[in-house]
Coordinates of C-alpha atoms in Angstrom, one line a residue:
L1140 CA -26.0 72.3 -66.8
I1141 CA -27.4 69.7 -69.2
G1142 CA -31.0 71.1 -69.3
T1143 CA -34.4 70.9 -67.6
F1144 CA -36.6 67.9 -67.6
E1145 CA -40.2 66.9 -67.2
N1146 CA -39.3 64.2 -64.6
D1147 CA -36.6 62.4 -62.7
L1148 CA -36.4 59.6 -65.2
E1149 CA -35.7 62.0 -68.1
A1150 CA -33.0 63.8 -66.0
A1151 CA -31.3 60.5 -65.0
K1152 CA -31.2 59.3 -68.6
A1153 CA -29.8 62.7 -69.7
L1154 CA -27.1 62.4 -67.0
D1155 CA -26.2 58.9 -68.2
K1156 CA -25.8 60.1 -71.8
A1157 CA -23.6 63.0 -70.7
V1158 CA -21.4 60.7 -68.5
R1159 CA -20.9 58.2 -71.4
E1160 CA -19.9 61.1 -73.7
T1161 CA -17.1 62.2 -71.3
R1162 CA -15.2 59.0 -72.0
A1163 CA -14.1 59.0 -68.3
E1164 CA -12.5 55.8 -67.0
R1165 CA -14.9 52.9 -66.9
A1166 CA -14.7 52.5 -63.1
Y1167 CA -15.8 56.1 -62.6
Q1168 CA -18.7 55.7 -65.1
L1169 CA -19.9 52.5 -63.3
Q1170 CA -20.2 54.4 -60.1
I1171 CA -22.2 57.3 -61.6
L1172 CA -24.5 55.8 -64.2
N1173 CA -28.1 55.3 -63.2
F1174 CA -29.1 52.8 -65.9
L1175 CA -26.3 50.4 -66.9
E1176 CA -26.1 49.1 -70.4
D1177 CA -24.1 46.1 -71.6
D1178 CA -21.3 48.3 -73.0
D1179 CA -20.8 50.0 -69.7
Y1180 CA -19.2 47.0 -68.1
F1181 CA -15.6 45.9 -68.5
D1182 CA -15.1 43.6 -71.4
P1183 CA -13.9 40.2 -70.1
E1184 CA -11.6 39.8 -73.1
N1185 CA -10.2 43.3 -73.4
W1186 CA -10.3 44.8 -69.8
E1187 CA -6.5 45.2 -69.8
M1188 CA -6.9 47.9 -72.5
E1189 CA -8.9 50.1 -70.1
P1190 CA -6.9 53.0 -68.5
R1191 CA -6.5 53.2 -64.8
P1192 CA -8.2 56.2 -63.2
A1193 CA -5.7 58.9 -62.2
G1194 CA -4.2 58.1 -58.8
A1195 CA -5.7 54.6 -58.6
S1196 CA -3.8 51.4 -58.4
S1197 CA -6.4 49.4 -60.2
R1198 CA -8.9 50.0 -63.0
F1199 CA -11.7 48.1 -61.2
L1200 CA -14.2 49.0 -58.5
G1201 CA -13.3 47.5 -55.2
V1202 CA -9.7 46.6 -56.1
T1203 CA -6.4 48.1 -55.1
F1204 CA -2.8 47.0 -55.5
H1205 CA -1.4 45.7 -52.2
S1206 CA 2.3 46.7 -52.3
P1207 CA 3.6 44.5 -49.4
S1208 CA 2.3 41.3 -51.0
G1209 CA 2.5 42.3 -54.6
R1210 CA -1.1 41.2 -55.1
Y1211 CA -4.5 42.8 -55.7
L1212 CA -6.7 43.4 -52.7
A1213 CA -10.5 43.0 -53.2
R1214 CA -12.7 44.9 -50.7
C1215 CA -16.5 45.3 -50.7
G1216 CA -17.3 48.1 -48.3
R1217 CA -15.3 47.5 -45.1
R1218 CA -15.1 43.7 -45.9
H1219 CA -11.8 42.4 -47.1
L1220 CA -12.3 39.6 -49.7
G1221 CA -8.7 38.5 -50.1
L1222 CA -5.5 39.0 -52.0
F1223 CA -5.3 37.9 -55.6
K1224 CA -2.5 37.4 -58.0
E1225 CA -4.4 38.8 -61.0
E1226 CA -6.3 42.1 -61.1
D1227 CA -9.3 40.6 -62.8
E1228 CA -9.6 37.8 -60.2
A1229 CA -9.9 40.4 -57.5
A1230 CA -12.5 42.3 -59.6
R1231 CA -14.6 39.1 -59.9
A1232 CA -14.4 38.5 -56.2
Y1233 CA -15.6 42.0 -55.6
D1234 CA -18.4 41.5 -58.1
L1235 CA -19.7 38.4 -56.3
A1236 CA -19.7 40.2 -52.9
S1237 CA -21.2 43.4 -54.3
E1238 CA -24.0 41.5 -56.1
L1239 CA -25.1 40.0 -52.7
T1240 CA -25.5 43.5 -51.3
G1241 CA -27.2 44.9 -54.4
G1242 CA -24.1 46.9 -55.4
R1243 CA -22.4 47.6 -58.8
R1244 CA -20.3 45.1 -60.7
N1245 CA -17.2 45.4 -62.9
F1246 CA -18.3 42.7 -65.3
K1247 CA -21.8 41.9 -66.6
A1248 CA -23.4 39.0 -64.8

């Protein structure tokens, strides 16, 4: 329990603070945070330094490694966006599709 709050906004901000303090993998944080800040997104220059979440084949939202092709599969919801040679290319394809539906992004717009 992280406390009691006067309103939903205070509670959401407290939750965000607690999530950031956990140092959980960035993809998990992006899914949970209520109010995203610039530092919450993957850094376009250093994204390879981010750890992969346990049991995941990619560090990004909407991306998995497709073993038969040896490429990264981008998917937004049930929509397949394609196979990509590079993991970050798949993440950027996901970002474009997710943005159109009001969803989360991996990289800041």
